[in-house]
Amino acid sequence: MTNRLRVLRAEREWSQAELAQRLRVSRQTVNAIETGKYDPSLPLAFSIARVFGQPIEQIFSPPMLPGE
Amino acid sequence: MSCHSKPIVWRLLGFAFLSAALAIAVAVARKNGLIPPSLRWVGALLPVAPILGYFAGLSSWIRSLDELQRLIQLEALFIQFAITAVLIMAYGALAEVRVVPDIAASRLWPWLWLSLFVSWAFGQAMIRRKYV
Protein backbone atom coordinates (compact mmCIF):
# COMPACT_ATOMS: atom_id res chain seq x y z
CA MET A 1 0.00 0.00 0.00
CA THR A 2 1.29 3.48 -0.83
CA ASN A 3 0.38 6.67 0.98
CA ARG A 4 0.75 10.47 0.75
CA LEU A 5 1.46 10.96 4.42
CA ARG A 6 4.85 12.60 3.98
CA VAL A 7 3.50 15.04 1.35
CA LEU A 8 0.44 15.98 3.45
CA ARG A 9 2.60 16.43 6.54
CA ALA A 10 5.11 18.60 4.64
CA GLU A 11 2.26 20.78 3.28
CA ARG A 12 1.24 21.53 6.86
CA GLU A 13 4.87 21.93 7.99
CA TRP A 14 4.40 19.38 10.73
CA SER A 15 7.25 17.31 12.07
CA GLN A 16 6.86 13.55 12.46
CA ALA A 17 6.73 14.07 16.23
CA GLU A 18 3.93 16.64 15.86
CA LEU A 19 1.87 14.32 13.67
CA ALA A 20 2.55 11.43 16.05
CA GLN A 21 1.22 13.55 18.93
CA ARG A 22 -1.97 14.36 16.99
CA LEU A 23 -2.47 10.67 16.18
CA ARG A 24 -1.46 9.51 19.68
CA VAL A 25 1.16 7.13 18.34
CA SER A 26 4.96 7.09 18.54
CA ARG A 27 7.16 8.99 16.06
CA GLN A 28 8.61 5.64 14.94
CA THR A 29 5.11 4.53 13.90
CA VAL A 30 4.61 7.67 11.76
CA ASN A 31 8.02 7.08 10.17
CA ALA A 32 7.24 3.39 9.49
CA ILE A 33 3.94 4.33 7.79
CA GLU A 34 5.58 7.10 5.72
CA THR A 35 8.34 4.81 4.50
CA GLY A 36 5.85 2.04 3.66
CA LYS A 37 7.33 -0.39 6.18
CA TYR A 38 4.05 -0.65 8.05
CA ASP A 39 0.44 -0.43 6.91
CA PRO A 40 -1.79 1.11 9.60
CA SER A 41 -4.92 -0.57 10.91
CA LEU A 42 -8.28 0.72 9.68
CA PRO A 43 -8.95 2.76 12.89
CA LEU A 44 -5.53 4.43 12.61
CA ALA A 45 -6.03 5.06 8.88
CA PHE A 46 -9.36 6.79 9.71
CA SER A 47 -7.60 8.86 12.40
CA ILE A 48 -5.00 9.92 9.82
CA ALA A 49 -7.78 10.87 7.37
CA ARG A 50 -9.52 12.90 10.10
CA VAL A 51 -6.29 14.71 11.09
CA PHE A 52 -5.65 15.72 7.46
CA GLY A 53 -9.35 16.39 6.72
CA GLN A 54 -9.32 14.21 3.61
CA PRO A 55 -11.08 10.98 2.59
CA ILE A 56 -9.08 7.87 3.36
CA GLU A 57 -8.80 6.91 -0.33
CA GLN A 58 -7.04 10.19 -1.12
CA ILE A 59 -4.30 9.35 1.38
CA PHE A 60 -3.87 5.59 0.90
CA SER A 61 -3.76 3.71 -2.42
CA PRO A 62 -3.76 -0.05 -2.90
CA PRO A 63 -0.63 -1.62 -4.42
CA MET A 64 -0.63 -2.04 -8.19
CA LEU A 65 -1.54 -5.58 -9.24
CA PRO A 66 0.38 -7.29 -12.07
CA GLY A 67 -1.13 -6.31 -15.42
CA GLU A 68 -2.70 -3.09 -14.11
CA MET B 1 10.44 2.70 23.38
CA SER B 2 8.64 6.03 23.63
CA CYS B 3 9.47 8.60 26.30
CA HIS B 4 6.14 8.19 28.15
CA SER B 5 7.02 4.54 28.84
CA LYS B 6 10.10 5.44 30.94
CA PRO B 7 8.28 5.60 34.33
CA ILE B 8 6.83 2.14 33.75
CA VAL B 9 10.27 0.74 32.90
CA TRP B 10 11.53 2.04 36.27
CA ARG B 11 8.49 0.42 37.92
CA LEU B 12 9.33 -2.91 36.26
CA LEU B 13 12.97 -2.64 37.33
CA GLY B 14 11.77 -1.81 40.86
CA PHE B 15 9.72 -5.02 41.03
CA ALA B 16 12.67 -7.06 39.68
CA PHE B 17 15.09 -5.56 42.23
CA LEU B 18 12.55 -6.02 45.05
CA SER B 19 12.25 -9.70 44.14
CA ALA B 20 16.06 -10.10 44.06
CA ALA B 21 16.42 -8.24 47.40
CA LEU B 22 13.75 -10.44 49.00
CA ALA B 23 15.46 -13.59 47.66
CA ILE B 24 18.76 -12.48 49.25
CA ALA B 25 17.06 -11.47 52.53
CA VAL B 26 15.21 -14.79 52.76
CA ALA B 27 18.42 -16.73 52.00
CA VAL B 28 20.28 -14.86 54.77
CA ALA B 29 17.37 -15.31 57.22
CA ARG B 30 17.19 -19.04 56.41
CA LYS B 31 20.95 -19.44 56.88
CA ASN B 32 20.72 -17.80 60.31
CA GLY B 33 17.73 -19.91 61.35
CA LEU B 34 15.38 -16.92 61.55
CA ILE B 35 12.56 -18.61 59.61
CA PRO B 36 10.59 -21.22 61.61
CA PRO B 37 10.10 -24.52 59.73
CA SER B 38 6.32 -24.02 59.66
CA LEU B 39 6.78 -20.73 57.73
CA ARG B 40 9.36 -22.10 55.30
CA TRP B 41 6.91 -21.93 52.39
CA VAL B 42 6.16 -18.23 53.11
CA GLY B 43 9.86 -17.39 52.94
CA ALA B 44 10.28 -19.42 49.76
CA LEU B 45 7.36 -17.73 48.00
CA LEU B 46 8.07 -14.18 49.25
CA PRO B 47 10.44 -13.25 46.34
CA VAL B 48 7.83 -14.52 43.87
CA ALA B 49 5.19 -11.98 45.01
CA PRO B 50 6.82 -8.90 43.35
CA ILE B 51 6.96 -10.84 40.07
CA LEU B 52 3.16 -10.70 39.97
CA GLY B 53 3.44 -6.89 40.16
CA TYR B 54 6.12 -7.04 37.48
CA PHE B 55 3.82 -8.84 35.05
CA ALA B 56 0.87 -6.57 35.92
CA GLY B 57 3.12 -3.57 35.10
CA LEU B 58 4.31 -5.24 31.90
CA SER B 59 0.71 -5.85 30.86
CA SER B 60 -0.31 -2.21 31.44
CA TRP B 61 2.84 -1.03 29.61
CA ILE B 62 1.97 -3.15 26.53
CA ARG B 63 -1.63 -1.84 26.61
CA SER B 64 -0.28 1.75 26.61
CA LEU B 65 1.70 1.18 23.38
CA ASP B 66 0.44 2.05 19.91
CA GLU B 67 -0.36 -0.66 17.34
CA LEU B 68 3.09 -0.87 15.70
CA GLN B 69 4.91 -0.95 19.06
CA ARG B 70 2.54 -3.73 20.19
CA LEU B 71 3.29 -5.68 17.02
CA ILE B 72 7.03 -5.26 17.66
CA GLN B 73 6.58 -6.50 21.24
CA LEU B 74 4.47 -9.46 20.09
CA GLU B 75 7.10 -10.55 17.57
CA ALA B 76 9.93 -9.94 20.08
CA LEU B 77 8.06 -12.02 22.69
CA PHE B 78 7.67 -14.83 20.16
CA ILE B 79 11.45 -14.78 19.52
CA GLN B 80 12.02 -14.74 23.31
CA PHE B 81 9.68 -17.72 23.77
CA ALA B 82 11.23 -19.69 20.90
CA ILE B 83 14.86 -19.11 21.98
CA THR B 84 14.16 -19.86 25.65
CA ALA B 85 12.11 -22.99 24.86
CA VAL B 86 14.82 -24.34 22.52
CA LEU B 87 17.60 -23.55 25.03
CA ILE B 88 15.78 -25.22 27.93
CA MET B 89 14.80 -28.25 25.85
CA ALA B 90 18.35 -28.63 24.49
CA TYR B 91 19.88 -28.23 27.97
CA GLY B 92 17.45 -30.77 29.42
CA ALA B 93 18.29 -33.27 26.67
CA LEU B 94 22.04 -32.76 27.19
CA ALA B 95 21.64 -33.07 30.98
CA GLU B 96 19.74 -36.33 30.44
CA VAL B 97 22.80 -37.87 28.74
CA ARG B 98 25.14 -36.14 31.27
CA VAL B 99 26.97 -33.98 28.74
CA VAL B 100 26.18 -30.94 30.95
CA PRO B 101 25.46 -30.82 34.72
CA ASP B 102 21.84 -31.47 35.70
CA ILE B 103 20.80 -28.21 37.38
CA ALA B 104 17.90 -28.36 39.85
CA ALA B 105 14.90 -26.08 39.19
CA SER B 106 15.80 -24.12 42.37
CA ARG B 107 19.13 -23.16 40.73
CA LEU B 108 17.78 -22.79 37.19
CA TRP B 109 15.48 -19.78 37.52
CA PRO B 110 18.17 -17.00 37.50
CA TRP B 111 19.42 -18.47 34.18
CA LEU B 112 15.85 -18.62 32.93
CA TRP B 113 15.38 -14.90 33.66
CA LEU B 114 18.72 -14.11 32.01
CA SER B 115 17.69 -16.08 28.91
CA LEU B 116 14.28 -14.36 28.85
CA PHE B 117 15.84 -10.89 29.08
CA VAL B 118 18.65 -11.46 26.56
CA SER B 119 16.38 -13.17 23.99
CA TRP B 120 13.74 -10.40 24.37
CA ALA B 121 16.41 -7.70 23.81
CA PHE B 122 17.72 -9.64 20.79
CA GLY B 123 14.17 -10.08 19.43
CA GLN B 124 13.42 -6.37 19.85
CA ALA B 125 16.62 -5.38 18.02
CA MET B 126 15.81 -7.76 15.15
CA ILE B 127 12.17 -6.72 14.77
CA ARG B 128 12.83 -2.97 15.13
CA ARG B 129 15.21 -3.18 12.17
CA LYS B 130 12.28 -4.44 10.09
CA TYR B 131 9.90 -1.57 10.91
CA VAL B 132 11.88 1.43 12.11
mmCIF file with all atom_site columns, C-alpha atoms in Angstrom, chain B residues 13-130:
data_model
loop_
_atom_site.group_PDB
_atom_site.id
_atom_site.type_symbol
_atom_site.label_atom_id
_atom_site.label_alt_id
_atom_site.label_comp_id
_atom_site.label_asym_id
_atom_site.label_entity_id
_atom_site.label_seq_id
_atom_site.pdbx_PDB_ins_code
_atom_site.Cartn_x
_atom_site.Cartn_y
_atom_site.Cartn_z
_atom_site.occupancy
_atom_site.B_iso_or_equiv
_atom_site.pdbx_formal_charge
_atom_site.auth_seq_id
_atom_site.auth_comp_id
_atom_site.auth_asym_id
_atom_site.auth_atom_id
_atom_site.pdbx_PDB_model_num
ATOM 1   C CA . LEU B 1 13  ? 12.973 -2.640  37.327 1.00 0.00 ? 13  LEU B CA 1
ATOM 2   C CA . GLY B 1 14  ? 11.771 -1.805  40.864 1.00 0.00 ? 14  GLY B CA 1
ATOM 3   C CA . PHE B 1 15  ? 9.719  -5.016  41.030 1.00 0.00 ? 15  PHE B CA 1
ATOM 4   C CA . ALA B 1 16  ? 12.669 -7.063  39.680 1.00 0.00 ? 16  ALA B CA 1
ATOM 5   C CA . PHE B 1 17  ? 15.090 -5.557  42.227 1.00 0.00 ? 17  PHE B CA 1
ATOM 6   C CA . LEU B 1 18  ? 12.554 -6.020  45.052 1.00 0.00 ? 18  LEU B CA 1
ATOM 7   C CA . SER B 1 19  ? 12.253 -9.700  44.135 1.00 0.00 ? 19  SER B CA 1
ATOM 8   C CA . ALA B 1 20  ? 16.062 -10.096 44.064 1.00 0.00 ? 20  ALA B CA 1
ATOM 9   C CA . ALA B 1 21  ? 16.424 -8.237  47.397 1.00 0.00 ? 21  ALA B CA 1
ATOM 10  C CA . LEU B 1 22  ? 13.750 -10.442 49.005 1.00 0.00 ? 22  LEU B CA 1
ATOM 11  C CA . ALA B 1 23  ? 15.460 -13.592 47.658 1.00 0.00 ? 23  ALA B CA 1
ATOM 12  C CA . ILE B 1 24  ? 18.758 -12.485 49.247 1.00 0.00 ? 24  ILE B CA 1
ATOM 13  C CA . ALA B 1 25  ? 17.058 -11.466 52.525 1.00 0.00 ? 25  ALA B CA 1
ATOM 14  C CA . VAL B 1 26  ? 15.209 -14.793 52.756 1.00 0.00 ? 26  VAL B CA 1
ATOM 15  C CA . ALA B 1 27  ? 18.420 -16.732 52.001 1.00 0.00 ? 27  ALA B CA 1
ATOM 16  C CA . VAL B 1 28  ? 20.277 -14.855 54.769 1.00 0.00 ? 28  VAL B CA 1
ATOM 17  C CA . ALA B 1 29  ? 17.372 -15.313 57.216 1.00 0.00 ? 29  ALA B CA 1
ATOM 18  C CA . ARG B 1 30  ? 17.187 -19.041 56.406 1.00 0.00 ? 30  ARG B CA 1
ATOM 19  C CA . LYS B 1 31  ? 20.948 -19.442 56.882 1.00 0.00 ? 31  LYS B CA 1
ATOM 20  C CA . ASN B 1 32  ? 20.718 -17.796 60.311 1.00 0.00 ? 32  ASN B CA 1
ATOM 21  C CA . GLY B 1 33  ? 17.729 -19.913 61.351 1.00 0.00 ? 33  GLY B CA 1
ATOM 22  C CA . LEU B 1 34  ? 15.377 -16.924 61.548 1.00 0.00 ? 34  LEU B CA 1
ATOM 23  C CA . ILE B 1 35  ? 12.562 -18.608 59.612 1.00 0.00 ? 35  ILE B CA 1
ATOM 24  C CA . PRO B 1 36  ? 10.594 -21.218 61.608 1.00 0.00 ? 36  PRO B CA 1
ATOM 25  C CA . PRO B 1 37  ? 10.096 -24.525 59.729 1.00 0.00 ? 37  PRO B CA 1
ATOM 26  C CA . SER B 1 38  ? 6.315  -24.018 59.663 1.00 0.00 ? 38  SER B CA 1
ATOM 27  C CA . LEU B 1 39  ? 6.784  -20.729 57.731 1.00 0.00 ? 39  LEU B CA 1
ATOM 28  C CA . ARG B 1 40  ? 9.364  -22.098 55.295 1.00 0.00 ? 40  ARG B CA 1
ATOM 29  C CA . TRP B 1 41  ? 6.911  -21.925 52.392 1.00 0.00 ? 41  TRP B CA 1
ATOM 30  C CA . VAL B 1 42  ? 6.162  -18.228 53.113 1.00 0.00 ? 42  VAL B CA 1
ATOM 31  C CA . GLY B 1 43  ? 9.864  -17.393 52.942 1.00 0.00 ? 43  GLY B CA 1
ATOM 32  C CA . ALA B 1 44  ? 10.278 -19.418 49.760 1.00 0.00 ? 44  ALA B CA 1
ATOM 33  C CA . LEU B 1 45  ? 7.362  -17.726 47.997 1.00 0.00 ? 45  LEU B CA 1
ATOM 34  C CA . LEU B 1 46  ? 8.072  -14.178 49.254 1.00 0.00 ? 46  LEU B CA 1
ATOM 35  C CA . PRO B 1 47  ? 10.438 -13.251 46.345 1.00 0.00 ? 47  PRO B CA 1
ATOM 36  C CA . VAL B 1 48  ? 7.829  -14.522 43.866 1.00 0.00 ? 48  VAL B CA 1
ATOM 37  C CA . ALA B 1 49  ? 5.190  -11.977 45.005 1.00 0.00 ? 49  ALA B CA 1
ATOM 38  C CA . PRO B 1 50  ? 6.819  -8.896  43.352 1.00 0.00 ? 50  PRO B CA 1
ATOM 39  C CA . ILE B 1 51  ? 6.963  -10.835 40.068 1.00 0.00 ? 51  ILE B CA 1
ATOM 40  C CA . LEU B 1 52  ? 3.157  -10.695 39.968 1.00 0.00 ? 52  LEU B CA 1
ATOM 41  C CA . GLY B 1 53  ? 3.444  -6.891  40.165 1.00 0.00 ? 53  GLY B CA 1
ATOM 42  C CA . TYR B 1 54  ? 6.120  -7.038  37.476 1.00 0.00 ? 54  TYR B CA 1
ATOM 43  C CA . PHE B 1 55  ? 3.815  -8.836  35.050 1.00 0.00 ? 55  PHE B CA 1
ATOM 44  C CA . ALA B 1 56  ? 0.870  -6.568  35.920 1.00 0.00 ? 56  ALA B CA 1
ATOM 45  C CA . GLY B 1 57  ? 3.118  -3.570  35.105 1.00 0.00 ? 57  GLY B CA 1
ATOM 46  C CA . LEU B 1 58  ? 4.308  -5.238  31.904 1.00 0.00 ? 58  LEU B CA 1
ATOM 47  C CA . SER B 1 59  ? 0.711  -5.849  30.862 1.00 0.00 ? 59  SER B CA 1
ATOM 48  C CA . SER B 1 60  ? -0.308 -2.206  31.436 1.00 0.00 ? 60  SER B CA 1
ATOM 49  C CA . TRP B 1 61  ? 2.841  -1.032  29.606 1.00 0.00 ? 61  TRP B CA 1
ATOM 50  C CA . ILE B 1 62  ? 1.966  -3.148  26.535 1.00 0.00 ? 62  ILE B CA 1
ATOM 51  C CA . ARG B 1 63  ? -1.628 -1.837  26.613 1.00 0.00 ? 63  ARG B CA 1
ATOM 52  C CA . SER B 1 64  ? -0.279 1.747   26.609 1.00 0.00 ? 64  SER B CA 1
ATOM 53  C CA . LEU B 1 65  ? 1.695  1.175   23.377 1.00 0.00 ? 65  LEU B CA 1
ATOM 54  C CA . ASP B 1 66  ? 0.443  2.045   19.906 1.00 0.00 ? 66  ASP B CA 1
ATOM 55  C CA . GLU B 1 67  ? -0.360 -0.660  17.343 1.00 0.00 ? 67  GLU B CA 1
ATOM 56  C CA . LEU B 1 68  ? 3.090  -0.865  15.701 1.00 0.00 ? 68  LEU B CA 1
ATOM 57  C CA . GLN B 1 69  ? 4.913  -0.952  19.056 1.00 0.00 ? 69  GLN B CA 1
ATOM 58  C CA . ARG B 1 70  ? 2.544  -3.731  20.193 1.00 0.00 ? 70  ARG B CA 1
ATOM 59  C CA . LEU B 1 71  ? 3.293  -5.681  17.023 1.00 0.00 ? 71  LEU B CA 1
ATOM 60  C CA . ILE B 1 72  ? 7.031  -5.260  17.656 1.00 0.00 ? 72  ILE B CA 1
ATOM 61  C CA . GLN B 1 73  ? 6.582  -6.498  21.244 1.00 0.00 ? 73  GLN B CA 1
ATOM 62  C CA . LEU B 1 74  ? 4.473  -9.461  20.092 1.00 0.00 ? 74  LEU B CA 1
ATOM 63  C CA . GLU B 1 75  ? 7.095  -10.547 17.568 1.00 0.00 ? 75  GLU B CA 1
ATOM 64  C CA . ALA B 1 76  ? 9.926  -9.940  20.084 1.00 0.00 ? 76  ALA B CA 1
ATOM 65  C CA . LEU B 1 77  ? 8.057  -12.019 22.685 1.00 0.00 ? 77  LEU B CA 1
ATOM 66  C CA . PHE B 1 78  ? 7.674  -14.825 20.156 1.00 0.00 ? 78  PHE B CA 1
ATOM 67  C CA . ILE B 1 79  ? 11.450 -14.784 19.522 1.00 0.00 ? 79  ILE B CA 1
ATOM 68  C CA . GLN B 1 80  ? 12.017 -14.736 23.305 1.00 0.00 ? 80  GLN B CA 1
ATOM 69  C CA . PHE B 1 81  ? 9.678  -17.721 23.768 1.00 0.00 ? 81  PHE B CA 1
ATOM 70  C CA . ALA B 1 82  ? 11.235 -19.687 20.902 1.00 0.00 ? 82  ALA B CA 1
ATOM 71  C CA . ILE B 1 83  ? 14.861 -19.109 21.978 1.00 0.00 ? 83  ILE B CA 1
ATOM 72  C CA . THR B 1 84  ? 14.162 -19.859 25.652 1.00 0.00 ? 84  THR B CA 1
ATOM 73  C CA . ALA B 1 85  ? 12.113 -22.986 24.860 1.00 0.00 ? 85  ALA B CA 1
ATOM 74  C CA . VAL B 1 86  ? 14.822 -24.340 22.517 1.00 0.00 ? 86  VAL B CA 1
ATOM 75  C CA . LEU B 1 87  ? 17.599 -23.545 25.034 1.00 0.00 ? 87  LEU B CA 1
ATOM 76  C CA . ILE B 1 88  ? 15.778 -25.220 27.933 1.00 0.00 ? 88  ILE B CA 1
ATOM 77  C CA . MET B 1 89  ? 14.803 -28.253 25.853 1.00 0.00 ? 89  MET B CA 1
ATOM 78  C CA . ALA B 1 90  ? 18.353 -28.630 24.488 1.00 0.00 ? 90  ALA B CA 1
ATOM 79  C CA . TYR B 1 91  ? 19.877 -28.232 27.973 1.00 0.00 ? 91  TYR B CA 1
ATOM 80  C CA . GLY B 1 92  ? 17.445 -30.774 29.422 1.00 0.00 ? 92  GLY B CA 1
ATOM 81  C CA . ALA B 1 93  ? 18.286 -33.266 26.669 1.00 0.00 ? 93  ALA B CA 1
ATOM 82  C CA . LEU B 1 94  ? 22.043 -32.759 27.190 1.00 0.00 ? 94  LEU B CA 1
ATOM 83  C CA . ALA B 1 95  ? 21.642 -33.073 30.982 1.00 0.00 ? 95  ALA B CA 1
ATOM 84  C CA . GLU B 1 96  ? 19.744 -36.332 30.437 1.00 0.00 ? 96  GLU B CA 1
ATOM 85  C CA . VAL B 1 97  ? 22.802 -37.869 28.736 1.00 0.00 ? 97  VAL B CA 1
ATOM 86  C CA . ARG B 1 98  ? 25.137 -36.144 31.271 1.00 0.00 ? 98  ARG B CA 1
ATOM 87  C CA . VAL B 1 99  ? 26.973 -33.982 28.743 1.00 0.00 ? 99  VAL B CA 1
ATOM 88  C CA . VAL B 1 100 ? 26.181 -30.938 30.952 1.00 0.00 ? 100 VAL B CA 1
ATOM 89  C CA . PRO B 1 101 ? 25.461 -30.823 34.721 1.00 0.00 ? 101 PRO B CA 1
ATOM 90  C CA . ASP B 1 102 ? 21.842 -31.474 35.704 1.00 0.00 ? 102 ASP B CA 1
ATOM 91  C CA . ILE B 1 103 ? 20.796 -28.207 37.382 1.00 0.00 ? 103 ILE B CA 1
ATOM 92  C CA . ALA B 1 104 ? 17.904 -28.355 39.853 1.00 0.00 ? 104 ALA B CA 1
ATOM 93  C CA . ALA B 1 105 ? 14.899 -26.080 39.195 1.00 0.00 ? 105 ALA B CA 1
ATOM 94  C CA . SER B 1 106 ? 15.797 -24.121 42.369 1.00 0.00 ? 106 SER B CA 1
ATOM 95  C CA . ARG B 1 107 ? 19.131 -23.159 40.728 1.00 0.00 ? 107 ARG B CA 1
ATOM 96  C CA . LEU B 1 108 ? 17.783 -22.789 37.194 1.00 0.00 ? 108 LEU B CA 1
ATOM 97  C CA . TRP B 1 109 ? 15.479 -19.778 37.517 1.00 0.00 ? 109 TRP B CA 1
ATOM 98  C CA . PRO B 1 110 ? 18.169 -17.003 37.496 1.00 0.00 ? 110 PRO B CA 1
ATOM 99  C CA . TRP B 1 111 ? 19.416 -18.467 34.175 1.00 0.00 ? 111 TRP B CA 1
ATOM 100 C CA . LEU B 1 112 ? 15.847 -18.622 32.928 1.00 0.00 ? 112 LEU B CA 1
ATOM 101 C CA . TRP B 1 113 ? 15.385 -14.895 33.658 1.00 0.00 ? 113 TRP B CA 1
ATOM 102 C CA . LEU B 1 114 ? 18.718 -14.114 32.006 1.00 0.00 ? 114 LEU B CA 1
ATOM 103 C CA . SER B 1 115 ? 17.688 -16.080 28.913 1.00 0.00 ? 115 SER B CA 1
ATOM 104 C CA . LEU B 1 116 ? 14.280 -14.357 28.851 1.00 0.00 ? 116 LEU B CA 1
ATOM 105 C CA . PHE B 1 117 ? 15.836 -10.890 29.078 1.00 0.00 ? 117 PHE B CA 1
ATOM 106 C CA . VAL B 1 118 ? 18.653 -11.457 26.556 1.00 0.00 ? 118 VAL B CA 1
ATOM 107 C CA . SER B 1 119 ? 16.377 -13.165 23.989 1.00 0.00 ? 119 SER B CA 1
ATOM 108 C CA . TRP B 1 120 ? 13.742 -10.404 24.367 1.00 0.00 ? 120 TRP B CA 1
ATOM 109 C CA . ALA B 1 121 ? 16.407 -7.697  23.809 1.00 0.00 ? 121 ALA B CA 1
ATOM 110 C CA . PHE B 1 122 ? 17.720 -9.641  20.792 1.00 0.00 ? 122 PHE B CA 1
ATOM 111 C CA . GLY B 1 123 ? 14.171 -10.085 19.435 1.00 0.00 ? 123 GLY B CA 1
ATOM 112 C CA . GLN B 1 124 ? 13.418 -6.373  19.845 1.00 0.00 ? 124 GLN B CA 1
ATOM 113 C CA . ALA B 1 125 ? 16.616 -5.378  18.022 1.00 0.00 ? 125 ALA B CA 1
ATOM 114 C CA . MET B 1 126 ? 15.805 -7.765  15.147 1.00 0.00 ? 126 MET B CA 1
ATOM 115 C CA . ILE B 1 127 ? 12.167 -6.717  14.770 1.00 0.00 ? 127 ILE B CA 1
ATOM 116 C CA . ARG B 1 128 ? 12.828 -2.967  15.130 1.00 0.00 ? 128 ARG B CA 1
ATOM 117 C CA . ARG B 1 129 ? 15.207 -3.179  12.172 1.00 0.00 ? 129 ARG B CA 1
ATOM 118 C CA . LYS B 1 130 ? 12.280 -4.435  10.093 1.00 0.00 ? 130 LYS B CA 1
#
